[in-house]
mmCIF file of N, CA and C in Angstrom:
data_model
loop_
_atom_site.group_PDB
_atom_site.id
_atom_site.type_symbol
_atom_site.label_atom_id
_atom_site.label_comp_id
_atom_site.label_asym_id
_atom_site.label_seq_id
_atom_site.Cartn_x
_atom_site.Cartn_y
_atom_site.Cartn_z
ATOM 1 N N MET A 10 71.342 92.024 172.524
ATOM 2 C CA MET A 10 71.740 92.560 171.612
ATOM 3 C C MET A 10 71.539 91.620 169.975
ATOM 4 N N THR A 11 71.318 92.266 169.110
ATOM 5 C CA THR A 11 70.755 91.618 168.267
ATOM 6 C C THR A 11 71.826 91.142 166.700
ATOM 7 N N THR A 12 71.574 90.265 166.103
ATOM 8 C CA THR A 12 72.471 89.950 165.093
ATOM 9 C C THR A 12 72.387 91.059 163.545
ATOM 10 N N ARG A 13 71.375 91.867 163.666
ATOM 11 C CA ARG A 13 70.822 92.492 162.577
ATOM 12 C C ARG A 13 71.944 93.658 162.421
ATOM 13 N N ALA A 14 72.470 93.997 163.612
ATOM 14 C CA ALA A 14 73.644 95.437 163.159
ATOM 15 C C ALA A 14 74.717 95.092 162.523
ATOM 16 N N PRO A 15 75.435 93.864 162.705
ATOM 17 C CA PRO A 15 76.584 93.322 161.842
ATOM 18 C C PRO A 15 76.295 92.788 160.506
ATOM 19 N N LYS A 16 75.143 92.411 160.129
ATOM 20 C CA LYS A 16 74.533 92.224 158.963
ATOM 21 C C LYS A 16 74.103 93.555 158.341
ATOM 22 N N ARG A 17 73.410 94.466 158.859
ATOM 23 C CA ARG A 17 73.462 95.831 158.396
ATOM 24 C C ARG A 17 74.570 96.213 157.749
ATOM 25 N N ALA A 18 75.787 96.071 158.644
ATOM 26 C CA ALA A 18 77.052 97.223 158.450
ATOM 27 C C ALA A 18 77.735 96.510 157.331
ATOM 28 N N ALA A 19 77.682 94.982 157.363
ATOM 29 C CA ALA A 19 78.194 94.096 156.267
ATOM 30 C C ALA A 19 77.563 94.695 154.841
ATOM 31 N N PHE A 20 76.088 94.669 154.706
ATOM 32 C CA PHE A 20 75.331 95.156 153.657
ATOM 33 C C PHE A 20 75.620 96.478 153.383
ATOM 34 N N GLU A 21 75.857 97.744 154.315
ATOM 35 C CA GLU A 21 76.337 98.837 153.890
ATOM 36 C C GLU A 21 77.552 98.849 153.210
ATOM 37 N N ALA A 22 78.280 98.223 154.047
ATOM 38 C CA ALA A 22 79.852 98.062 153.235
ATOM 39 C C ALA A 22 79.898 97.514 151.707
ATOM 40 N N ALA A 23 79.179 96.361 151.682
ATOM 41 C CA ALA A 23 79.190 95.752 150.491
ATOM 42 C C ALA A 23 78.593 96.570 149.054
ATOM 43 N N ALA A 24 77.323 97.483 149.887
ATOM 44 C CA ALA A 24 76.597 98.391 148.744
ATOM 45 C C ALA A 24 77.806 99.533 148.460
ATOM 46 N N PHE A 25 78.374 100.008 149.542
ATOM 47 C CA PHE A 25 79.316 101.071 149.242
ATOM 48 C C PHE A 25 80.604 100.663 148.218
ATOM 49 N N LEU A 26 80.988 99.465 148.403
ATOM 50 C CA LEU A 26 81.986 98.974 147.585
ATOM 51 C C LEU A 26 81.425 98.581 146.090
ATOM 52 N N LEU A 27 80.295 98.351 146.031
ATOM 53 C CA LEU A 27 79.749 97.890 144.445
ATOM 54 C C LEU A 27 79.615 99.133 143.819
ATOM 55 N N LEU A 28 78.862 100.016 144.463
ATOM 56 C CA LEU A 28 78.791 101.318 143.787
ATOM 57 C C LEU A 28 79.964 102.182 143.519
ATOM 58 N N ALA A 29 81.052 102.182 144.169
ATOM 59 C CA ALA A 29 82.430 102.694 144.242
ATOM 60 C C ALA A 29 82.762 101.815 142.767
ATOM 61 N N ALA A 30 82.786 100.589 142.925
ATOM 62 C CA ALA A 30 83.451 99.996 141.705
ATOM 63 C C ALA A 30 82.316 100.299 140.292
ATOM 64 N N ALA A 31 81.197 100.375 140.284
ATOM 65 C CA ALA A 31 80.370 100.800 139.245
ATOM 66 C C ALA A 31 80.551 102.059 138.800
ATOM 67 N N ALA A 32 81.026 103.000 139.841
ATOM 68 C CA ALA A 32 81.451 104.549 139.286
ATOM 69 C C ALA A 32 82.719 104.135 138.721
ATOM 70 N N ALA A 33 83.672 103.733 138.786
ATOM 71 C CA ALA A 33 85.073 103.373 138.340
ATOM 72 C C ALA A 33 84.888 102.664 136.961
ATOM 73 N N ALA A 34 84.073 101.725 137.066
ATOM 74 C CA ALA A 34 84.148 101.113 135.506
ATOM 75 C C ALA A 34 83.210 102.153 134.626
ATOM 76 N N ASN A 35 82.222 103.047 135.238
ATOM 77 C CA ASN A 35 81.539 103.939 134.393
ATOM 78 C C ASN A 35 82.496 104.882 133.632
ATOM 79 N N TRP A 36 83.527 105.167 134.633
ATOM 80 C CA TRP A 36 84.599 106.271 133.971
ATOM 81 C C TRP A 36 85.408 105.507 132.929
ATOM 82 N N ALA A 37 85.918 104.123 133.001
ATOM 83 C CA ALA A 37 86.362 103.416 132.017
ATOM 84 C C ALA A 37 85.665 103.027 130.756
ATOM 85 N N ALA A 38 84.268 103.088 130.822
ATOM 86 C CA ALA A 38 83.606 102.797 129.602
ATOM 87 C C ALA A 38 83.187 104.074 129.000
ATOM 88 N N TRP A 39 83.275 105.280 129.588
ATOM 89 C CA TRP A 39 83.170 106.510 128.951
ATOM 90 C C TRP A 39 84.209 107.371 128.643
ATOM 91 N N LEU A 40 85.368 107.081 129.592
ATOM 92 C CA LEU A 40 86.147 108.194 129.178
ATOM 93 C C LEU A 40 87.814 107.552 129.335
ATOM 94 N N GLY A 41 87.824 106.144 129.898
ATOM 95 C CA GLY A 41 88.765 105.474 129.750
ATOM 96 C C GLY A 41 89.664 105.142 128.773
ATOM 97 N N TRP A 42 89.127 105.091 127.631
ATOM 98 C CA TRP A 42 89.640 104.367 126.361
ATOM 99 C C TRP A 42 89.958 105.735 125.413
ATOM 100 N N ASP A 43 89.352 106.828 125.824
ATOM 101 C CA ASP A 43 89.771 107.927 124.798
ATOM 102 C C ASP A 43 91.195 108.717 125.340
ATOM 103 N N GLN A 44 92.219 108.499 124.829
ATOM 104 C CA GLN A 44 93.339 109.137 125.102
ATOM 105 C C GLN A 44 94.007 110.063 124.410
ATOM 106 N N ARG A 45 93.332 110.256 123.046
ATOM 107 C CA ARG A 45 93.965 111.273 122.278
ATOM 108 C C ARG A 45 93.176 112.500 122.026
ATOM 109 N N ARG A 46 94.315 113.740 122.074
ATOM 110 C CA ARG A 46 93.935 115.027 121.596
ATOM 111 C C ARG A 46 93.150 114.973 119.992
ATOM 112 N N ASP A 47 92.233 115.848 119.677
ATOM 113 C CA ASP A 47 91.880 115.958 118.165
ATOM 114 C C ASP A 47 92.560 117.339 117.880
ATOM 115 N N VAL A 48 93.507 117.555 117.027
ATOM 116 C CA VAL A 48 94.237 117.997 116.358
ATOM 117 C C VAL A 48 93.602 118.770 114.945
ATOM 118 N N HIS A 49 93.235 120.043 115.225
ATOM 119 C CA HIS A 49 92.301 120.520 114.210
ATOM 120 C C HIS A 49 93.401 121.152 112.947
ATOM 121 N N PRO A 50 92.726 121.504 111.884
ATOM 122 C CA PRO A 50 93.505 121.917 110.722
ATOM 123 C C PRO A 50 94.411 123.507 110.885
ATOM 124 N N ASP A 51 93.763 124.142 112.184
ATOM 125 C CA ASP A 51 94.386 125.323 112.158
ATOM 126 C C ASP A 51 95.522 125.150 113.291
ATOM 127 N N GLY A 52 95.724 123.692 113.675
ATOM 128 C CA GLY A 52 96.538 123.290 114.822
ATOM 129 C C GLY A 52 96.468 123.472 116.044
ATOM 130 N N SER A 53 95.095 123.980 116.488
ATOM 131 C CA SER A 53 94.558 123.952 117.637
ATOM 132 C C SER A 53 94.400 122.423 118.003
ATOM 133 N N GLU A 54 94.027 122.093 119.466
ATOM 134 C CA GLU A 54 93.703 120.709 119.963
ATOM 135 C C GLU A 54 92.585 120.993 120.939
ATOM 136 N N THR A 55 91.842 119.877 120.840
ATOM 137 C CA THR A 55 90.624 119.679 121.450
ATOM 138 C C THR A 55 90.787 118.446 122.267
ATOM 139 N N GLY A 56 90.018 118.229 123.058
ATOM 140 C CA GLY A 56 89.741 116.585 123.774
ATOM 141 C C GLY A 56 90.792 116.452 124.807
ATOM 142 N N PRO A 57 90.887 115.281 125.223
ATOM 143 C CA PRO A 57 90.496 113.927 124.653
ATOM 144 C C PRO A 57 88.819 113.575 124.432
ATOM 145 N N TYR A 58 88.367 114.322 125.209
ATOM 146 C CA TYR A 58 86.926 113.887 125.547
ATOM 147 C C TYR A 58 86.023 114.630 124.276
ATOM 148 N N GLN A 59 84.998 113.871 124.113
ATOM 149 C CA GLN A 59 83.881 114.683 123.382
ATOM 150 C C GLN A 59 82.655 114.935 124.297
ATOM 151 N N PRO A 60 81.679 115.896 124.169
ATOM 152 C CA PRO A 60 80.791 116.286 125.122
ATOM 153 C C PRO A 60 79.646 115.100 125.566
ATOM 154 N N TRP A 61 79.374 114.289 124.243
ATOM 155 C CA TRP A 61 78.880 113.074 124.330
ATOM 156 C C TRP A 61 79.243 112.028 125.648
ATOM 157 N N GLN A 62 80.469 112.152 125.562
ATOM 158 C CA GLN A 62 81.307 111.035 126.634
ATOM 159 C C GLN A 62 80.750 111.702 128.007
ATOM 160 N N VAL A 63 81.065 112.604 128.186
ATOM 161 C CA VAL A 63 80.971 113.428 129.594
ATOM 162 C C VAL A 63 79.729 113.546 129.924
ATOM 163 N N ALA A 64 78.671 113.773 128.766
ATOM 164 C CA ALA A 64 77.334 113.727 129.180
ATOM 165 C C ALA A 64 76.922 112.074 129.662
ATOM 166 N N GLY A 65 77.219 111.475 128.810
ATOM 167 C CA GLY A 65 77.039 109.791 129.434
ATOM 168 C C GLY A 65 77.630 109.391 131.009
ATOM 169 N N LEU A 66 78.522 109.909 130.850
ATOM 170 C CA LEU A 66 79.525 109.520 132.498
ATOM 171 C C LEU A 66 78.629 110.270 133.584
ATOM 172 N N VAL A 67 78.023 111.564 133.459
ATOM 173 C CA VAL A 67 77.265 112.248 134.345
ATOM 174 C C VAL A 67 76.045 111.324 134.509
ATOM 175 N N LEU A 68 75.264 111.284 133.278
ATOM 176 C CA LEU A 68 73.884 110.634 133.421
ATOM 177 C C LEU A 68 74.086 109.213 134.484
ATOM 178 N N VAL A 69 75.087 108.550 134.016
ATOM 179 C CA VAL A 69 75.141 107.105 134.671
ATOM 180 C C VAL A 69 75.350 107.461 136.287
ATOM 181 N N LEU A 70 76.366 108.374 136.505
ATOM 182 C CA LEU A 70 76.486 108.854 137.638
ATOM 183 C C LEU A 70 75.487 108.973 138.303
ATOM 184 N N VAL A 71 74.456 110.106 137.920
ATOM 185 C CA VAL A 71 73.152 110.302 138.519
ATOM 186 C C VAL A 71 72.365 109.141 139.142
ATOM 187 N N ALA A 72 72.311 108.077 137.869
ATOM 188 C CA ALA A 72 71.566 107.110 138.027
ATOM 189 C C ALA A 72 71.897 106.302 139.398
ATOM 190 N N LEU A 73 73.472 106.018 139.017
ATOM 191 C CA LEU A 73 73.837 105.319 140.392
ATOM 192 C C LEU A 73 73.546 106.055 141.619
ATOM 193 N N THR A 74 73.524 107.105 141.735
ATOM 194 C CA THR A 74 73.360 108.149 142.884
ATOM 195 C C THR A 74 71.901 108.137 143.213
ATOM 196 N N VAL A 75 71.106 108.070 142.192
ATOM 197 C CA VAL A 75 69.686 108.123 142.421
ATOM 198 C C VAL A 75 69.527 106.849 143.087
ATOM 199 N N ALA A 76 69.751 105.595 142.539
ATOM 200 C CA ALA A 76 69.213 104.376 142.967
ATOM 201 C C ALA A 76 69.838 104.149 144.483
ATOM 202 N N ALA A 77 71.110 104.465 144.850
ATOM 203 C CA ALA A 77 71.390 104.194 146.182
ATOM 204 C C ALA A 77 70.647 105.356 147.276
ATOM 205 N N ALA A 78 70.516 106.409 146.803
ATOM 206 C CA ALA A 78 69.752 107.256 147.579
ATOM 207 C C ALA A 78 68.346 106.809 147.942
ATOM 208 N N ALA A 79 67.580 106.253 146.665
ATOM 209 C CA ALA A 79 66.191 105.791 146.967
ATOM 210 C C ALA A 79 66.170 104.360 147.843
ATOM 211 N N PHE A 80 67.389 103.802 147.708
ATOM 212 C CA PHE A 80 67.264 102.698 148.761
ATOM 213 C C PHE A 80 67.658 102.656 150.250
ATOM 214 N N ARG A 81 67.625 104.182 150.679
ATOM 215 C CA ARG A 81 68.052 104.827 151.909
ATOM 216 C C ARG A 81 69.493 104.553 152.390
ATOM 217 N N HIS A 82 70.242 104.821 151.464
ATOM 218 C CA HIS A 82 71.620 105.012 151.568
ATOM 219 C C HIS A 82 71.975 106.324 151.349
ATOM 220 N N PRO A 83 71.990 107.299 152.127
ATOM 221 C CA PRO A 83 72.339 108.535 151.816
ATOM 222 C C PRO A 83 74.001 108.658 151.796
ATOM 223 N N VAL A 84 74.650 108.022 152.664
ATOM 224 C CA VAL A 84 76.150 108.330 152.750
ATOM 225 C C VAL A 84 76.623 107.783 151.480
ATOM 226 N N THR A 85 76.371 106.392 151.446
ATOM 227 C CA THR A 85 76.681 105.562 150.306
ATOM 228 C C THR A 85 76.098 106.449 149.058
ATOM 229 N N ALA A 86 75.205 107.012 148.727
ATOM 230 C CA ALA A 86 74.782 107.505 147.701
ATOM 231 C C ALA A 86 75.699 108.629 147.220
ATOM 232 N N ALA A 87 75.964 109.542 148.406
ATOM 233 C CA ALA A 87 76.888 110.673 148.228
ATOM 234 C C ALA A 87 78.270 110.736 148.037
ATOM 235 N N ALA A 88 79.050 109.333 148.981
ATOM 236 C CA ALA A 88 80.363 109.440 148.697
ATOM 237 C C ALA A 88 80.995 108.022 147.915
ATOM 238 N N ALA A 89 80.222 106.912 147.734
ATOM 239 C CA ALA A 89 80.986 106.032 146.817
ATOM 240 C C ALA A 89 80.899 106.541 145.484
ATOM 241 N N PRO A 90 79.966 107.090 144.702
ATOM 242 C CA PRO A 90 80.348 107.446 143.172
ATOM 243 C C PRO A 90 81.748 108.534 143.036
ATOM 244 N N VAL A 91 81.295 109.204 143.824
ATOM 245 C CA VAL A 91 82.813 110.659 144.287
ATOM 246 C C VAL A 91 83.846 109.509 144.177
ATOM 247 N N LEU A 92 83.837 108.617 145.280
ATOM 248 C CA LEU A 92 85.339 107.863 145.313
ATOM 249 C C LEU A 92 85.705 106.806 144.312
ATOM 250 N N GLY A 93 84.921 106.284 143.639
ATOM 251 C CA GLY A 93 84.883 105.539 142.556
ATOM 252 C C GLY A 93 85.428 106.033 141.500
ATOM 253 N N THR A 94 84.997 107.062 140.965
ATOM 254 C CA THR A 94 85.320 108.002 139.916
ATOM 255 C C THR A 94 86.632 108.537 139.981
ATOM 256 N N MET A 95 86.816 109.146 141.222
ATOM 257 C CA MET A 95 88.186 109.640 141.531
ATOM 258 C C MET A 95 89.150 108.868 141.296
ATOM 259 N N ALA A 96 89.323 107.660 141.844
ATOM 260 C CA ALA A 96 90.091 106.447 141.697
ATOM 261 C C ALA A 96 90.353 106.392 140.392
ATOM 262 N N ALA A 97 89.422 106.148 139.565
ATOM 263 C CA ALA A 97 89.752 105.943 137.793
ATOM 264 C C ALA A 97 90.451 107.100 137.482
ATOM 265 N N LEU A 98 89.849 108.333 137.778
ATOM 266 C CA LEU A 98 90.265 109.583 137.408
ATOM 267 C C LEU A 98 91.714 110.015 137.505
ATOM 268 N N CYS A 99 92.066 109.597 138.855
ATOM 269 C CA CYS A 99 93.242 109.752 139.160
ATOM 270 C C CYS A 99 94.449 108.545 138.574
ATOM 271 N N ALA A 100 93.877 107.338 138.711
ATOM 272 C CA ALA A 100 94.982 106.930 137.723
ATOM 273 C C ALA A 100 94.904 106.722 136.354
ATOM 274 N N ASP A 101 93.736 107.248 135.549
ATOM 275 C CA ASP A 101 93.827 107.854 134.053
ATOM 276 C C ASP A 101 94.643 109.053 134.155
ATOM 277 N N TRP A 102 94.655 110.134 134.837
ATOM 278 C CA TRP A 102 95.509 111.490 134.691
ATOM 279 C C TRP A 102 96.683 111.581 135.250
ATOM 280 N N SER A 103 96.953 110.706 136.118
ATOM 281 C CA SER A 103 98.315 110.960 136.852
ATOM 282 C C SER A 103 99.709 110.683 135.964
ATOM 283 N N ASP A 104 99.564 110.280 134.745
ATOM 284 C CA ASP A 104 100.879 110.363 134.091
ATOM 285 C C ASP A 104 101.032 111.535 133.397
ATOM 286 N N ASP A 105 100.351 112.650 133.790
ATOM 287 C CA ASP A 105 100.416 114.129 132.946
ATOM 288 C C ASP A 105 101.926 114.477 133.338
ATOM 289 N N ALA A 106 102.974 114.931 132.810
ATOM 290 C CA ALA A 106 104.140 115.023 133.146
ATOM 291 C C ALA A 106 104.251 116.546 133.781
ATOM 292 N N THR A 107 103.234 117.612 133.607
ATOM 293 C CA THR A 107 102.791 119.091 134.129
ATOM 294 C C THR A 107 102.462 119.005 135.522
ATOM 295 N N GLY A 108 101.716 117.969 135.972
ATOM 296 C CA GLY A 108 101.066 118.091 137.406
ATOM 297 C C GLY A 108 100.125 118.738 137.398
ATOM 298 N N LEU A 109 99.422 119.474 136.296
ATOM 299 C CA LEU A 109 97.959 119.957 136.365
ATOM 300 C C LEU A 109 97.084 119.041 136.383
ATOM 301 N N TRP A 110 97.192 117.693 136.218
ATOM 302 C CA TRP A 110 96.068 116.327 136.378
ATOM 303 C C TRP A 110 95.720 116.876 137.907
ATOM 304 N N ALA A 111 96.632 117.221 139.296
ATOM 305 C CA ALA A 111 95.651 117.310 140.493
ATOM 306 C C ALA A 111 95.235 118.247 140.341
ATOM 307 N N VAL A 112 95.212 119.725 139.781
ATOM 308 C CA VAL A 112 94.506 120.583 139.680
ATOM 309 C C VAL A 112 92.752 120.349 139.073
ATOM 310 N N GLY A 113 93.100 119.454 138.050
ATOM 311 C CA GLY A 113 91.833 119.229 137.488
ATOM 312 C C GLY A 113 91.068 118.296 138.072
ATOM 313 N N ALA A 114 91.966 117.094 138.835
ATOM 314 C CA ALA A 114 91.094 116.331 139.964
ATOM 315 C C ALA A 114 90.467 117.068 141.124
ATOM 316 N N LEU A 115 91.287 117.835 141.625
ATOM 317 C CA LEU A 115 90.647 118.684 142.694
ATOM 318 C C LEU A 115 89.151 119.234 142.294
ATOM 319 N N MET A 116 89.302 120.062 141.076
ATOM 320 C CA MET A 116 87.970 120.829 140.606
ATOM 321 C C MET A 116 86.989 119.497 140.074
ATOM 322 N N ALA A 117 87.160 118.301 140.065
ATOM 323 C CA ALA A 117 86.367 117.585 139.449
ATOM 324 C C ALA A 117 86.102 116.888 140.513
ATOM 325 N N SER A 118 86.704 116.568 141.644
ATOM 326 C CA SER A 118 86.037 116.140 143.007
ATOM 327 C C SER A 118 85.356 117.195 143.707
ATOM 328 N N ALA A 119 85.401 118.358 143.415
ATOM 329 C CA ALA A 119 84.393 119.015 144.330
ATOM 330 C C ALA A 119 83.121 119.242 143.329
ATOM 331 N N GLY A 120 83.046 119.075 142.058
ATOM 332 C CA GLY A 120 82.144 119.125 141.403
ATOM 333 C C GLY A 120 81.003 117.850 141.569
ATOM 334 N N LEU A 121 81.675 116.933 141.265
ATOM 335 C CA LEU A 121 81.536 115.445 141.778
ATOM 336 C C LEU A 121 80.627 115.336 143.253
ATOM 337 N N PHE A 122 81.268 115.829 144.040
ATOM 338 C CA PHE A 122 80.790 115.699 145.244
ATOM 339 C C PHE A 122 79.555 116.540 145.361
ATOM 340 N N THR A 123 79.381 117.754 145.111
ATOM 341 C CA THR A 123 78.516 118.783 145.210
ATOM 342 C C THR A 123 77.488 118.082 144.307
ATOM 343 N N GLY A 124 77.499 117.486 143.098
ATOM 344 C CA GLY A 124 76.549 116.933 142.186
ATOM 345 C C GLY A 124 75.768 115.697 143.160
ATOM 346 N N ALA A 125 76.600 115.205 143.727
ATOM 347 C CA ALA A 125 75.808 113.866 144.379
ATOM 348 C C ALA A 125 75.241 114.257 145.618
ATOM 349 N N VAL A 126 75.808 115.328 146.298
ATOM 350 C CA VAL A 126 74.842 115.687 147.443
ATOM 351 C C VAL A 126 73.650 116.306 147.360
ATOM 352 N N VAL A 127 73.940 117.192 146.126
ATOM 353 C CA VAL A 127 72.504 117.586 145.999
ATOM 354 C C VAL A 127 71.696 116.544 145.188
ATOM 355 N N THR A 128 72.046 115.665 144.589
ATOM 356 C CA THR A 128 71.258 114.735 144.053
ATOM 357 C C THR A 128 70.560 113.866 145.237
ATOM 358 N N THR A 129 71.492 113.432 146.165
ATOM 359 C CA THR A 129 70.897 112.563 147.150
ATOM 360 C C THR A 129 69.795 113.389 148.205
ATOM 361 N N ALA A 130 70.171 114.889 148.353
ATOM 362 C CA ALA A 130 69.275 115.888 148.704
ATOM 363 C C ALA A 130 67.973 115.765 148.376
ATOM 364 N N VAL A 131 68.011 115.588 146.629
ATOM 365 C CA VAL A 131 66.525 115.613 146.070
ATOM 366 C C VAL A 131 65.602 114.343 146.261
ATOM 367 N N VAL A 132 66.582 113.404 146.153
ATOM 368 C CA VAL A 132 65.933 111.954 146.177
ATOM 369 C C VAL A 132 64.973 111.860 147.568
ATOM 370 N N ARG A 133 66.081 112.497 148.791
ATOM 371 C CA ARG A 133 65.433 112.494 149.893
ATOM 372 C C ARG A 133 64.282 112.830 150.206
ATOM 373 N N ALA A 134 64.483 114.321 149.767
ATOM 374 C CA ALA A 134 63.376 115.303 149.642
ATOM 375 C C ALA A 134 61.661 114.911 149.020
ATOM 376 N N VAL A 135 62.262 114.037 147.858
ATOM 377 C CA VAL A 135 60.935 113.349 146.900
ATOM 378 C C VAL A 135 60.397 112.487 147.703
ATOM 379 N N ARG A 136 61.295 111.761 148.156
ATOM 380 C CA ARG A 136 60.546 110.062 148.953
ATOM 381 C C ARG A 136 60.082 110.626 150.048
ATOM 382 N N ASP A 137 60.602 111.787 150.931
ATOM 383 C CA ASP A 137 59.789 112.237 152.158
ATOM 384 C C ASP A 137 58.641 112.829 152.302
ATOM 385 N N ARG A 138 58.656 113.536 150.689
ATOM 386 C CA ARG A 138 57.525 114.403 150.540
ATOM 387 C C ARG A 138 56.093 113.193 149.951
ATOM 388 N N ARG A 139 56.690 112.160 149.308
ATOM 389 C CA ARG A 139 55.757 111.337 149.260
ATOM 390 C C ARG A 139 55.553 110.315 149.920
ATOM 391 N N ALA A 140 55.935 110.109 151.063
ATOM 392 C CA ALA A 140 55.922 109.419 152.287
ATOM 393 C C ALA A 140 54.898 109.993 153.542
ATOM 394 N N GLY A 141 54.858 111.818 153.213
ATOM 395 C CA GLY A 141 54.084 112.615 153.982
ATOM 396 C C GLY A 141 52.679 112.474 153.684
ATOM 397 N N ALA A 142 52.477 112.280 151.989
ATOM 398 C CA ALA A 142 51.232 112.761 151.542
ATOM 399 C C ALA A 142 50.348 111.436 151.549
ATOM 400 N N ALA A 143 49.368 111.678 152.278
ATOM 401 C CA ALA A 143 48.337 110.485 152.908
ATOM 402 C C ALA A 143 47.241 110.399 151.572
ATOM 403 N N PRO A 144 47.166 109.191 151.336
ATOM 404 C CA PRO A 144 46.355 108.640 150.274
ATOM 405 C C PRO A 144 44.533 109.159 150.540
ATOM 406 N N ALA A 145 44.190 109.658 149.519
ATOM 407 C CA ALA A 145 42.613 110.446 149.542
ATOM 408 C C ALA A 145 41.824 109.535 149.991
#
């Protein structure tokens, strides 16, 4: 028995926790600070998030997922960003008195997981295709 297996497991766990923490920090950086709805002159409300904030959140999540998948950590790449983002989202939204935050959280988790799995699959396919191409 080698000592590589416990070291590999410890490395995987550390990578998972680091990526989940980075995803939670990503939420805080892009969306966590914005809590006010925008009231327009006609009385309608939007927000609290602007499209550029959500786009920034998604771009960083994609970058985190691509980096983890490129380093051959497919489970970490697919699960850690989702769990970190969902932890931050639930902490942020759970003070909603209507309880509708749970519906939004469920929809967000489905979208996050789908995006993470698709991104991880694309990175893996590109990596495998490049590995299979022999130099001329």
